[in-house]
Coordinates of C-alpha atoms in Angstrom, one line a residue:
M1 CA 8.3 0.2 -4.9
P2 CA 11.2 -2.0 -2.7
Y3 CA 11.5 -4.2 -5.9
R4 CA 12.8 -1.6 -8.0
K5 CA 15.4 -1.5 -5.6
I6 CA 17.0 -4.8 -6.0
E7 CA 15.9 -5.5 -9.6
N8 CA 18.8 -6.6 -12.5
Y9 CA 21.3 -6.4 -8.9
C10 CA 20.0 -9.5 -6.7
S11 CA 20.9 -12.8 -7.6
L12 CA 19.5 -16.1 -5.8
V13 CA 22.2 -18.7 -6.3
A14 CA 21.4 -22.4 -5.5
I15 CA 24.7 -24.7 -5.0
N16 CA 25.5 -28.1 -5.3
T17 CA 27.3 -28.7 -2.4
L18 CA 29.1 -32.2 -0.6
A19 CA 28.5 -32.4 3.0
G20 CA 32.0 -31.3 4.7
D21 CA 34.0 -31.0 1.2
L22 CA 34.9 -27.2 2.1
K23 CA 37.0 -26.8 -0.6
R24 CA 34.7 -28.2 -3.3
N25 CA 31.9 -25.7 -1.5
S26 CA 33.7 -22.6 -1.6
T27 CA 35.4 -23.3 -5.2
N28 CA 32.1 -23.7 -6.7
I29 CA 30.3 -20.5 -3.9
L30 CA 33.3 -18.1 -5.9
K31 CA 32.7 -19.5 -8.9
A32 CA 29.2 -18.3 -9.1
V33 CA 30.3 -15.0 -7.1
D34 CA 32.0 -14.2 -9.9
Y35 CA 29.5 -15.1 -12.2
C36 CA 26.9 -12.6 -10.6
Y37 CA 29.5 -10.0 -10.4
A38 CA 30.4 -10.1 -14.4
H39 CA 27.0 -9.5 -14.8
N40 CA 27.0 -6.7 -13.1
Q41 CA 25.4 -8.4 -9.4
K42 CA 25.7 -6.1 -6.3
M43 CA 24.4 -9.0 -3.7
V44 CA 24.3 -12.7 -4.3
F45 CA 22.7 -14.5 -1.4
F46 CA 23.1 -18.6 -1.2
A47 CA 21.3 -20.9 0.9
H48 CA 21.7 -22.0 4.5
M49 CA 24.7 -24.1 5.3
A50 CA 25.9 -23.4 1.6
F51 CA 29.2 -23.6 2.7
S52 CA 29.8 -26.4 4.9
G53 CA 27.2 -28.5 3.3
H54 CA 24.0 -29.4 4.7
N55 CA 23.9 -32.4 6.2
L56 CA 26.7 -32.5 8.5
K57 CA 25.1 -35.3 11.1
A58 CA 27.5 -35.8 13.8
L59 CA 30.0 -33.7 11.9
Q60 CA 28.4 -31.1 13.5
Q61 CA 29.3 -31.6 16.7
V62 CA 33.4 -32.3 16.5
K63 CA 34.9 -29.3 17.2
S64 CA 37.6 -29.7 15.4
F65 CA 36.3 -29.8 12.1
I66 CA 34.2 -27.0 12.9
K67 CA 37.6 -25.2 13.5
K68 CA 38.5 -26.1 9.9
I69 CA 35.0 -24.5 8.5
H70 CA 36.6 -21.1 10.5
E71 CA 39.9 -21.5 8.9
A72 CA 38.7 -22.1 5.3
F73 CA 35.8 -19.6 5.6
I74 CA 38.9 -16.8 6.3
E75 CA 40.3 -18.1 3.6
F76 CA 37.4 -17.7 1.4
K77 CA 36.2 -14.3 2.5
S78 CA 39.4 -13.0 1.5
S79 CA 38.8 -13.7 -2.1
L80 CA 35.5 -11.7 -2.7
K81 CA 34.8 -8.3 -4.2
D82 CA 34.7 -4.8 -2.2
D83 CA 31.4 -3.7 -3.8
M84 CA 29.6 -6.9 -3.5
Y85 CA 27.3 -8.4 -0.7
V86 CA 27.2 -12.3 -0.1
G87 CA 25.0 -14.0 2.0
L88 CA 25.8 -17.6 3.5
G89 CA 25.1 -20.3 5.9
L90 CA 27.4 -22.3 7.5
P91 CA 28.0 -23.7 11.4
L92 CA 30.2 -21.7 13.4
L93 CA 32.1 -22.7 16.7
G94 CA 31.0 -19.9 19.4
T95 CA 33.6 -18.6 22.4
D96 CA 31.6 -20.4 24.6
D97 CA 32.5 -23.1 22.7
N98 CA 29.1 -24.3 21.7
V99 CA 27.9 -24.6 18.1
Y100 CA 25.4 -22.8 16.5
E101 CA 23.9 -22.2 12.8
C102 CA 24.6 -19.2 11.2
Y103 CA 24.0 -16.9 8.3
V104 CA 26.5 -14.7 7.6
I105 CA 26.1 -11.3 5.1
L106 CA 29.4 -9.8 3.8
K107 CA 30.4 -6.7 2.0
G108 CA 33.6 -7.6 0.3
Q109 CA 35.7 -9.4 3.2
D110 CA 34.0 -7.9 5.8
I111 CA 31.1 -9.4 7.9
V112 CA 28.5 -6.7 8.2
H113 CA 26.3 -9.3 9.6
L114 CA 26.1 -12.8 11.7
E115 CA 22.8 -14.0 12.9
I116 CA 22.3 -18.0 14.7
V117 CA 19.5 -19.3 12.8
D118 CA 18.8 -22.6 14.9
D119 CA 17.8 -21.2 18.3
V120 CA 15.5 -18.3 19.0
K121 CA 17.4 -17.0 22.3
A122 CA 20.7 -18.0 21.6
S123 CA 23.5 -15.1 21.0
A124 CA 27.0 -15.9 21.1
T125 CA 30.0 -14.0 20.0
F126 CA 32.7 -15.7 17.6
S127 CA 36.2 -15.3 17.1
L128 CA 37.1 -16.0 13.2
D129 CA 40.0 -12.9 11.8
N130 CA 38.0 -10.8 14.7
T131 CA 35.5 -11.3 17.2
Y132 CA 31.8 -10.9 15.7
T133 CA 28.3 -11.0 18.0
S134 CA 25.5 -12.6 16.6
S135 CA 22.3 -10.0 16.2
H136 CA 18.9 -10.1 14.4
G137 CA 17.0 -7.5 12.5
P138 CA 16.6 -6.0 9.2
L139 CA 20.1 -4.7 7.7
Q140 CA 20.3 -2.1 5.6
L141 CA 22.1 -2.5 2.2
E142 CA 23.6 0.4 0.3
F143 CA 25.0 0.1 -3.0
N144 CA 26.4 2.0 -5.9
V145 CA 24.4 1.8 -9.8
N146 CA 26.1 3.9 -12.1
G147 CA 27.0 6.9 -9.7
R148 CA 23.7 6.4 -7.8
S149 CA 23.7 5.7 -4.5
E150 CA 20.5 2.8 -3.2
H151 CA 19.9 1.1 -0.6
A152 CA 17.3 -1.9 0.7
S153 CA 16.2 -3.4 3.8
V154 CA 16.9 -7.1 4.1
M155 CA 16.0 -9.5 6.8
L156 CA 16.9 -13.5 7.6
L157 CA 13.4 -15.6 8.1
N158 CA 14.3 -17.3 11.7
K159 CA 12.3 -18.1 15.0
N160 CA 13.2 -14.2 16.1
T161 CA 11.6 -13.2 13.2
M162 CA 8.1 -15.8 13.7
A163 CA 7.9 -14.2 17.4
E164 CA 4.3 -12.9 17.2
D165 CA 4.9 -9.4 19.4
T166 CA 7.7 -9.1 16.6
K167 CA 8.3 -4.8 15.2
L168 CA 10.9 -5.9 12.6
K169 CA 10.0 -4.7 9.1
A170 CA 12.2 -5.2 5.6
D171 CA 11.6 -4.9 2.1
F172 CA 13.1 -8.3 1.6
L173 CA 12.7 -11.4 3.4
I174 CA 15.5 -14.1 3.3
C175 CA 14.5 -17.5 3.2
P176 CA 17.7 -19.5 3.0
Y177 CA 16.5 -23.3 4.4
A178 CA 17.7 -25.7 1.8
L179 CA 14.5 -28.2 1.6
P180 CA 14.7 -31.7 -0.3
Y181 CA 12.2 -32.4 -3.0
N182 CA 8.8 -32.8 -2.2
I183 CA 5.9 -32.3 -4.5
N184 CA 4.4 -29.8 -2.2
N185 CA 7.6 -27.8 -1.1
F186 CA 6.4 -24.6 -2.6
A187 CA 3.1 -25.1 0.0
Q188 CA 5.6 -25.6 2.6
Y189 CA 7.5 -22.0 1.9
Q190 CA 4.4 -20.3 2.3
K191 CA 3.6 -21.8 5.4
M192 CA 7.1 -20.7 6.5
T193 CA 6.3 -17.3 5.6
A194 CA 2.8 -16.6 6.3
P195 CA 3.4 -15.7 10.1
V196 CA 5.5 -12.8 9.2
A197 CA 3.6 -11.2 5.8
D198 CA 3.4 -8.0 7.4
C199 CA 7.3 -8.0 8.3
F200 CA 8.3 -7.6 4.4
S201 CA 7.4 -6.5 1.1
Y202 CA 8.8 -9.6 -1.0
A203 CA 10.5 -13.1 -0.2
L204 CA 13.7 -14.3 -1.7
F205 CA 13.9 -17.8 -1.5
I206 CA 16.8 -20.1 -2.2
N207 CA 17.5 -23.8 -1.9
L208 CA 20.6 -26.0 -2.0
L209 CA 21.0 -28.3 -5.4
G210 CA 21.6 -31.9 -5.5
N211 CA 22.6 -34.6 -3.2
D212 CA 24.4 -33.2 -0.5
S213 CA 24.9 -36.1 1.5
G214 CA 23.5 -39.0 -0.2
Y215 CA 20.2 -38.9 1.5
E216 CA 18.7 -35.6 0.3
I217 CA 18.0 -34.4 -3.2
C218 CA 17.6 -30.3 -3.1
D219 CA 15.9 -29.3 -6.9
G220 CA 18.3 -26.2 -6.4
Q221 CA 14.9 -23.8 -7.2
C222 CA 14.8 -20.1 -6.4
F223 CA 12.0 -18.0 -5.9
V224 CA 11.1 -15.0 -5.7
T225 CA 7.0 -13.9 -4.0
D226 CA 5.4 -10.9 -2.5
N227 CA 4.0 -11.0 1.2
K228 CA 0.9 -12.6 0.1
G229 CA 2.8 -15.6 -1.5
T230 CA 2.2 -15.2 -5.1
I231 CA 5.3 -16.1 -7.3
L232 CA 6.7 -13.4 -9.1
Q233 CA 9.6 -15.3 -10.4
K234 CA 11.1 -19.0 -9.7
G235 CA 14.3 -20.0 -11.1
S236 CA 14.6 -24.0 -12.8
A237 CA 14.8 -27.0 -10.8
F238 CA 17.5 -30.0 -11.2
S239 CA 20.3 -28.2 -12.9
F240 CA 23.3 -30.8 -13.4
D241 CA 25.4 -27.9 -13.2
D242 CA 27.6 -26.8 -10.0
Y243 CA 25.5 -24.0 -9.2
S244 CA 22.4 -22.5 -11.0
V245 CA 21.3 -18.6 -10.7
L246 CA 18.3 -17.2 -10.7
F247 CA 19.0 -13.1 -11.6
V248 CA 16.0 -10.8 -9.7
K249 CA 14.4 -9.1 -12.5
E250 CA 11.6 -8.2 -14.1
K251 CA 8.2 -9.5 -12.5
T252 CA 6.9 -12.1 -14.5
A253 CA 2.7 -12.4 -14.7
N254 CA 1.0 -15.5 -14.8
I255 CA 3.8 -17.7 -14.0
K256 CA 2.6 -21.3 -15.3
Q257 CA 2.3 -23.7 -12.0
N258 CA 2.8 -27.4 -12.7
D259 CA 0.7 -29.9 -14.0
E260 CA 0.6 -33.3 -13.2
S261 CA 2.8 -34.2 -15.7
D262 CA 5.5 -31.7 -14.4
L263 CA 5.5 -33.5 -11.3
Y264 CA 6.1 -36.3 -12.6
Q265 CA 8.9 -35.1 -14.9
L266 CA 10.5 -33.5 -12.0
S267 CA 9.9 -36.6 -9.7
F268 CA 11.8 -38.5 -12.1
R269 CA 14.7 -35.8 -12.8
A270 CA 14.7 -36.2 -8.7
C271 CA 16.1 -39.4 -8.8
A272 CA 18.4 -39.1 -12.0
L273 CA 19.9 -36.0 -10.6
G274 CA 20.6 -38.2 -7.4
L275 CA 22.3 -40.6 -8.9
F276 CA 24.3 -38.8 -11.1
D277 CA 25.8 -37.0 -8.5
Y278 CA 25.7 -40.2 -5.8
M279 CA 28.2 -41.6 -8.7
L280 CA 30.1 -38.1 -8.8
K281 CA 30.9 -37.7 -4.9
S282 CA 31.2 -41.3 -4.6
R283 CA 33.7 -42.0 -7.4
S284 CA 31.8 -45.4 -8.4
K285 CA 31.8 -46.3 -12.1
G286 CA 28.4 -46.8 -12.1
Y287 CA 25.4 -48.9 -11.1
V288 CA 24.3 -52.6 -10.8
V289 CA 20.6 -53.2 -11.1
S290 CA 18.7 -56.3 -10.8
L291 CA 16.0 -56.1 -13.4
S292 CA 12.9 -57.9 -12.4
G293 CA 10.2 -56.6 -15.1
G294 CA 8.6 -54.8 -12.6
A295 CA 8.0 -51.0 -12.5
D296 CA 10.3 -50.7 -9.4
S297 CA 13.7 -52.1 -11.1
A298 CA 12.7 -50.6 -14.6
V299 CA 12.4 -46.9 -12.7
C300 CA 15.6 -46.8 -10.9
A301 CA 17.5 -48.1 -14.4
S302 CA 15.9 -45.7 -16.6
A303 CA 17.1 -43.0 -14.1
A304 CA 20.4 -44.2 -13.6
V305 CA 20.5 -43.5 -17.7
A306 CA 18.6 -41.0 -18.1
A307 CA 20.6 -39.2 -15.8
H308 CA 23.5 -38.7 -18.3
A309 CA 21.0 -38.2 -21.0
L310 CA 20.0 -34.8 -18.5
A311 CA 23.7 -33.9 -18.0
L312 CA 24.8 -33.8 -21.3
A313 CA 22.3 -32.1 -22.5
E314 CA 22.4 -29.2 -19.8
L315 CA 26.7 -29.0 -19.4
K316 CA 28.0 -30.2 -23.0
D317 CA 31.6 -29.7 -22.6
R318 CA 31.2 -30.2 -18.9
Y319 CA 29.6 -33.5 -19.0
F320 CA 33.1 -34.8 -20.2
E321 CA 35.0 -33.3 -18.0
K322 CA 33.2 -34.4 -15.3
M323 CA 33.2 -38.1 -16.9
H324 CA 37.1 -37.8 -17.3
S325 CA 37.7 -36.8 -13.7
L326 CA 36.2 -40.3 -13.0
G327 CA 38.1 -42.0 -15.5
F328 CA 35.8 -42.5 -18.3
N329 CA 38.1 -42.3 -21.3
L330 CA 34.9 -40.8 -23.8
D331 CA 35.6 -39.5 -27.1
A332 CA 33.7 -36.4 -26.7
S333 CA 34.3 -35.6 -30.9
L334 CA 31.7 -38.7 -31.7
F335 CA 29.3 -36.6 -29.5
T336 CA 27.3 -35.0 -32.7
G337 CA 24.5 -33.4 -30.9
N338 CA 22.0 -36.5 -30.8
V339 CA 22.1 -36.6 -27.0
E340 CA 20.0 -40.0 -26.6
Q341 CA 22.1 -42.0 -29.7
Y342 CA 25.0 -40.9 -27.7
V343 CA 24.1 -42.0 -24.1
K344 CA 22.6 -45.1 -25.3
Q345 CA 25.4 -46.1 -28.0
Y346 CA 28.9 -44.9 -25.3
I347 CA 27.6 -44.6 -22.0
A348 CA 24.7 -46.5 -21.1
P349 CA 26.9 -49.7 -21.6
I350 CA 29.4 -48.9 -19.3
V351 CA 27.2 -46.7 -16.4
L352 CA 24.8 -49.6 -16.2
T353 CA 24.5 -52.9 -15.4
T354 CA 21.1 -54.5 -15.2
V355 CA 20.8 -59.1 -14.6
Y356 CA 17.8 -60.7 -14.9
Q357 CA 18.1 -63.2 -12.0
G358 CA 14.8 -65.7 -13.0
S359 CA 13.8 -68.7 -10.8
V360 CA 11.3 -71.5 -11.5
N361 CA 8.6 -69.3 -10.6
S362 CA 9.4 -66.3 -13.1
S363 CA 8.1 -66.2 -16.1
D364 CA 8.5 -65.1 -20.0
T365 CA 6.5 -62.2 -19.6
T366 CA 9.1 -60.7 -16.6
F367 CA 12.3 -62.0 -18.4
G368 CA 11.0 -60.4 -21.8
V369 CA 10.2 -56.5 -20.0
A370 CA 13.6 -56.4 -18.3
K371 CA 15.4 -57.6 -21.7
N372 CA 13.6 -55.2 -23.8
L373 CA 14.3 -52.2 -21.6
A374 CA 18.1 -53.2 -21.1
E375 CA 18.2 -53.3 -24.9
N376 CA 16.0 -50.1 -25.2
L377 CA 18.8 -48.4 -22.7
N378 CA 21.3 -50.3 -24.3
A379 CA 22.7 -51.2 -20.7
T380 CA 24.7 -54.4 -20.5
F381 CA 22.5 -57.0 -19.8
Y382 CA 23.3 -60.5 -18.0
N383 CA 20.7 -63.3 -17.2
W384 CA 21.2 -66.1 -14.8
R385 CA 19.2 -68.8 -12.9
I386 CA 19.1 -68.8 -8.9
D387 CA 17.4 -72.4 -8.8
T388 CA 20.6 -73.8 -7.9
A389 CA 21.6 -71.8 -5.5
V390 CA 18.0 -71.8 -3.8
D391 CA 18.0 -75.8 -3.9
A392 CA 21.4 -75.6 -2.2
Y393 CA 20.0 -73.7 0.6
V394 CA 17.1 -75.1 1.0
S395 CA 19.3 -78.9 1.0
M396 CA 21.2 -77.7 3.3
V397 CA 18.9 -76.8 6.1
Q398 CA 16.4 -79.5 5.5
S399 CA 19.5 -81.7 6.2
V400 CA 20.3 -80.6 9.7
N401 CA 16.4 -81.3 10.7
P402 CA 14.7 -83.8 8.4
A403 CA 11.6 -82.7 10.5
F404 CA 11.8 -78.9 8.8
E405 CA 9.2 -79.5 6.0
L406 CA 10.4 -76.9 3.5
T407 CA 7.6 -76.7 0.9
F408 CA 5.2 -73.8 -0.5
E409 CA 2.4 -75.9 1.5
K410 CA 3.9 -75.7 4.8
N411 CA 6.5 -72.3 5.0
D412 CA 5.3 -70.5 2.4
L413 CA 6.8 -67.0 3.4
A414 CA 10.3 -68.7 4.1
M415 CA 10.3 -70.4 0.5
Q416 CA 9.6 -67.3 -0.7
S417 CA 12.0 -65.1 1.0
I418 CA 15.0 -67.5 0.1
Q419 CA 14.5 -66.8 -3.3
A420 CA 15.0 -63.0 -2.6
R421 CA 18.0 -63.6 -0.7
A422 CA 19.5 -66.0 -2.9
R423 CA 19.7 -63.1 -5.7
L424 CA 22.1 -60.9 -4.0
P425 CA 25.6 -62.6 -3.3
G426 CA 25.8 -62.4 -7.3
L427 CA 24.9 -59.0 -7.6
W428 CA 26.9 -58.2 -4.5
L429 CA 30.0 -60.3 -6.3
L430 CA 29.1 -58.4 -10.0
T431 CA 29.0 -54.9 -8.2
N432 CA 32.5 -55.9 -6.5
V433 CA 34.3 -56.6 -9.4
E434 CA 33.1 -53.7 -11.7
N435 CA 33.6 -51.1 -9.0
K436 CA 29.8 -49.7 -9.0
L437 CA 27.3 -49.4 -6.9
L438 CA 24.2 -51.9 -6.3
I439 CA 21.0 -50.5 -6.5
A440 CA 18.1 -51.0 -3.6
T441 CA 14.8 -51.0 -5.8
S442 CA 12.4 -51.2 -2.8
N443 CA 9.3 -48.3 -3.0
R444 CA 8.4 -46.8 -0.3
S445 CA 5.3 -48.3 0.1
E446 CA 6.0 -51.6 0.5
G447 CA 9.3 -50.6 3.1
A448 CA 6.3 -48.9 5.0
V449 CA 4.5 -52.3 6.0
G450 CA 7.6 -54.3 5.1
Y451 CA 6.5 -55.9 2.1
C452 CA 10.2 -56.8 1.0
T453 CA 12.6 -59.0 1.8
M454 CA 15.7 -58.1 4.1
D455 CA 19.1 -59.0 2.3
G456 CA 16.8 -58.9 -0.6
D457 CA 15.2 -56.4 -2.6
T458 CA 16.0 -54.1 0.2
A459 CA 19.8 -54.4 -0.1
G460 CA 21.9 -52.0 -1.8
S461 CA 24.1 -48.8 -1.7
I462 CA 21.3 -46.4 -2.3
S463 CA 17.3 -46.4 -2.6
P464 CA 16.2 -43.8 -5.3
I465 CA 13.2 -44.7 -4.9
G466 CA 12.4 -45.8 -1.6
A467 CA 10.7 -42.4 -0.8
I468 CA 7.8 -42.4 -3.6
N469 CA 4.8 -44.3 -3.1
K470 CA 4.0 -47.4 -5.3
S471 CA 0.8 -45.7 -6.6
I472 CA 3.0 -42.5 -7.7
L473 CA 5.9 -45.1 -9.3
L474 CA 2.9 -46.8 -11.7
K475 CA 1.5 -43.0 -12.4
L476 CA 4.8 -42.0 -13.0
I477 CA 6.0 -45.0 -15.5
A478 CA 2.9 -43.7 -17.7
C479 CA 4.3 -40.6 -18.1
I480 CA 8.1 -41.1 -19.0
A481 CA 6.6 -44.3 -21.3
K482 CA 4.1 -41.9 -23.2
D483 CA 6.0 -38.5 -23.2
G484 CA 9.6 -39.7 -22.6
V485 CA 12.3 -37.6 -20.5
K486 CA 12.7 -34.2 -21.5
L487 CA 15.6 -32.4 -21.8
S488 CA 17.3 -28.8 -21.2
D489 CA 18.0 -28.8 -25.0
G490 CA 14.8 -29.5 -26.5
S491 CA 14.9 -32.7 -27.3
V492 CA 13.3 -36.2 -25.7
F493 CA 15.0 -39.1 -24.4
R494 CA 12.5 -41.9 -25.3
I495 CA 12.1 -45.0 -23.1
D496 CA 9.7 -47.0 -25.0
A497 CA 9.9 -50.3 -23.6
L498 CA 8.2 -48.6 -20.1
S499 CA 5.6 -49.0 -22.0
P500 CA 4.0 -52.8 -21.2
L501 CA 4.8 -51.9 -17.1
A502 CA 2.3 -48.8 -17.0
I503 CA -0.5 -51.6 -17.3
M504 CA 1.1 -54.6 -15.7
S505 CA 0.0 -56.1 -12.8
P506 CA 3.1 -55.6 -10.5
T507 CA 3.9 -59.3 -9.1
A508 CA 6.6 -60.9 -7.0
E509 CA 6.8 -63.9 -9.0
L510 CA 8.1 -65.5 -5.5
R511 CA 5.0 -68.3 -5.0
P512 CA 4.6 -71.6 -7.4
G513 CA 1.8 -71.0 -10.0
G514 CA 1.9 -68.1 -11.9
C515 CA -0.7 -65.6 -10.5
Q516 CA 0.8 -64.2 -7.5
K517 CA -0.2 -60.1 -7.5
D518 CA 1.0 -57.8 -5.2
E519 CA -2.2 -55.9 -4.6
D520 CA -3.4 -59.9 -3.3
D521 CA -0.6 -59.9 -0.8
L522 CA -1.4 -56.4 0.5
M523 CA -4.3 -54.4 -0.7
P524 CA -4.7 -51.9 -3.8
Y525 CA -2.0 -49.5 -3.6
A526 CA -4.4 -46.6 -3.9
L527 CA -5.5 -47.6 -0.6
L528 CA -2.6 -48.8 1.0
D529 CA -0.9 -45.0 -0.3
A530 CA -3.9 -43.4 1.1
M531 CA -3.4 -44.7 4.8
I532 CA 0.3 -44.3 4.6
E533 CA -0.1 -40.6 3.6
L534 CA -2.8 -40.2 6.6
F535 CA -0.3 -42.1 9.4
F536 CA 3.0 -41.6 8.2
D537 CA 2.8 -37.9 7.2
R538 CA -0.2 -36.7 9.0
H539 CA -0.2 -38.9 12.2
K540 CA -3.7 -39.8 12.0
S541 CA -4.9 -43.0 14.4
P542 CA -6.8 -45.6 13.0
G543 CA -10.2 -44.0 13.8
E544 CA -9.4 -41.2 12.2
I545 CA -8.2 -42.8 9.2
Y546 CA -11.4 -44.5 9.3
T547 CA -13.4 -41.5 9.5
E548 CA -11.7 -40.0 6.4
L549 CA -11.4 -43.0 4.0
K550 CA -15.1 -44.4 4.6
G551 CA -16.6 -41.8 2.3
R552 CA -13.8 -42.5 0.0
V553 CA -13.6 -45.9 -0.7
C554 CA -16.2 -47.5 1.1
T555 CA -19.1 -48.4 -2.5
G556 CA -20.5 -51.5 -3.7
E557 CA -19.0 -54.6 -1.9
Y558 CA -16.2 -52.9 -0.5
H559 CA -17.9 -52.2 2.9
S560 CA -16.9 -50.8 6.1
S561 CA -15.9 -54.2 7.6
L562 CA -13.5 -54.7 5.0
L563 CA -12.3 -51.5 5.4
K564 CA -11.8 -52.0 9.1
A565 CA -9.9 -55.0 8.3
D566 CA -7.4 -53.6 6.3
I567 CA -6.5 -50.6 8.6
R568 CA -5.8 -53.1 11.4
R569 CA -3.7 -55.4 8.8
F570 CA -1.9 -52.1 7.6
F571 CA -1.2 -51.1 11.2
S572 CA -0.4 -54.6 12.2
M573 CA 2.2 -54.6 9.3
C574 CA 3.3 -51.0 9.7
F575 CA 4.2 -51.6 14.2
R576 CA 6.0 -55.3 13.2
A577 CA 7.9 -53.6 10.1
Q578 CA 10.0 -50.9 11.9
W579 CA 13.4 -53.2 12.3
K580 CA 12.9 -53.5 8.9
R581 CA 12.5 -50.0 8.4
E582 CA 15.6 -49.0 9.8
R583 CA 18.0 -51.4 7.9
L584 CA 16.9 -50.6 4.5
A585 CA 19.6 -48.7 2.1
P586 CA 19.5 -44.8 2.6
A587 CA 16.9 -43.3 0.6
F588 CA 16.3 -40.3 -1.5
S589 CA 14.0 -37.7 0.3
C590 CA 12.9 -36.7 -3.1
M591 CA 8.9 -36.8 -2.8
L592 CA 7.6 -37.6 0.5
S593 CA 9.2 -38.0 4.0
T594 CA 11.0 -40.9 5.2
D595 CA 11.6 -40.3 9.0
F596 CA 8.9 -41.5 10.6
A597 CA 9.7 -43.7 13.2
L598 CA 7.8 -46.5 15.8
P599 CA 9.1 -48.2 18.2
V600 CA 10.9 -51.5 17.4
L601 CA 8.9 -53.0 20.1
S602 CA 6.1 -51.9 21.4
G603 CA 2.5 -52.3 23.0
A604 CA 0.7 -49.4 21.9
L605 CA -1.3 -51.3 19.1
E606 CA -3.9 -53.0 20.6
S607 CA -5.0 -49.3 22.2
L608 CA -4.5 -47.8 18.9
L609 CA -6.7 -50.4 16.9
A610 CA -9.4 -50.8 20.3
E611 CA -11.2 -47.5 18.6
L612 CA -12.0 -49.0 15.5
D613 CA -14.6 -51.4 17.3
T614 CA -16.5 -47.7 18.6
L615 CA -17.0 -46.7 15.0
D616 CA -20.2 -47.3 12.8

C-alpha cells in the first residue's frame, strides 16, 4: 500500500511565518527540519509561501525584494541535510522578469522539482545558484530506510492537476495552500481535491500557523486523508510555538469531529493566537480595550489575556523567552505550574489596560459588568466620564450657529455618534503613553450594515472580532463562560465574569431613557447574520434571500411583508455602509470572509430590490 511507503518517515509542518521576514521564517523552517531529522524523517513538507510569508501584498511586485528572497533561499538550502527531502513555497523571479509563486522540492541542497502554482499555463526559467526550469507532474522520491531502498510518488495540487483531461497519477497529493481559519476549512480542502480524486491515493494538507501579516490567522492544522476525503490523521490547531509537526504515522480510526463547543473554543483561540502573535511581531507592550460592559469588548479583553495563558501552558520556559525579547522583566521562578494564577497575578496587569468610559446614558449594570470582568482577569482598569468632552463638542458646534438644534429629538444620530467619538481621544492618548495597541471592538454583523461609529467603536490598530458575526459571538461567550478556556496542559483558564453577558441584550447606551437595544435598532441578530451569510458569502440577491428565509422565519406575527421590509432595510444599510467597511481596522480573518466589497457609489440598489415586489 502507498501509505506504508511514507508511514513514520514523512512530516507535515506548519510554520509560524511573518510576511517578508526571511531570516525569521528560514530559521523556523531549519529548526523544524532539524527536529524532523532527529526523528528519522526522510521527507518534510511545508506550506506554500512558507519561506517568504504568505501575504506579501505589494511586496511581491518589488523585484529587488524578490531577489533578496533568492539570496536568502540559496543560503538557506546550503544548510539542508543530504538525505532528506524538503518541500516549501516561495515567490521567484523568472528570467522573463515576471514574479511567480512556486513550490520547490529539494533533496539536500539540490532542487529536484520546481513548479509554478499560480498560473496553469505558465512555464518559466529561474536563475538561482543554477538555472532551473519549472515543470509539473508526479515526482518519484527515493529514500533509504535501514539499508532498504524505498520510493513514493508525489504530485502537487495546482491548476494543472485540476485539468479535466489530466492523466497524472501519484501515490500522494501535496496540498500546501495556506487557508486562514474558517469553521468550514476542511470542507474547502475536500472541495479542492474532489475533482482529482482519481489521480492520487492519499492527500497531504499543510497549512501555515499564526498571524502572518496582521490579517489572516492560520490554524496550523495539517491533515492526511484518503482520496475520498476521509481524515486518517490530523495535527493540532493553534499552537503558540514557532512550528507544529504532524508525523505521518499509522492511520487513526474514528477521528473525532469538532462539535459546536469545540468550534467556539477554536474560534476564541484563533483570536487569542492572533493577538499574541501581533503583539510579538509588532513588538508592542500589550493592548488597550474600551470596556463598554457589552459582549464585543469583553471577548476582545478576554482573548488578550487568555492568549498568555494558552502560550504559557504550551511553551513553558519558551514563553518567558518570548516575553523577555519584548522587554518584559518577568520572574519565571514565581511560576509554580498554576497557569491561571500566574497569568492573572503577573501578566494581565501589564499586558492589558481597560477603560470604562461612562456617560449620562450609561447604566450601573454595564459599569458593573465591565469592572467585574477587569477584576476577574486582573487587568488594569480605569474609569472616567466623557460627559464634559461631549458637552464641549456640542457647545462648540452650537455656538457657531444658534439655529442648530443639537438635541436627541432633532438630531438623534448625531447626538449618539458624538458620544462614541468622544471616547477615542483619551483612549489613543493612553495607548500611546503605554506603547500598546488599541483594539477596535466592532464585529462583522454591525460592520456589514454600518451599525458602528467611524472614529468611535471602529477605531483601533486591529479588530480581532471583525470577521465574527454577533450571533456567533454571543454563543462563544456562553461557551467560554460555562467551560472556560481549555489549556494544553489539561487545566482551564476561567473567566466567570463573562456569564452575565451570555444573557444580556446588547445595547449601545447612547440614547437617553435606558431602553436602547441593538436588535430594536437593527433586527434580531440571527436574522441579520442569516442575511449577511446569504449576501456576503453566497452572493444571493434580495429575491433569493426572501425565498430562502421565508419558510424559516415567517411564523406568527412575523409575516412575509415584514421580512421584505427587513431585507430592503438590510440592503439599503449595506450599500450605504461600504465607505465605512473600507475604513474599518484590519480584521482577523479567523472565521468568515471580510473581502466582500460593493461600490462606494452605486445605482444598483433599486433594481436589486425591485424583484421583491414580484414575490408572494
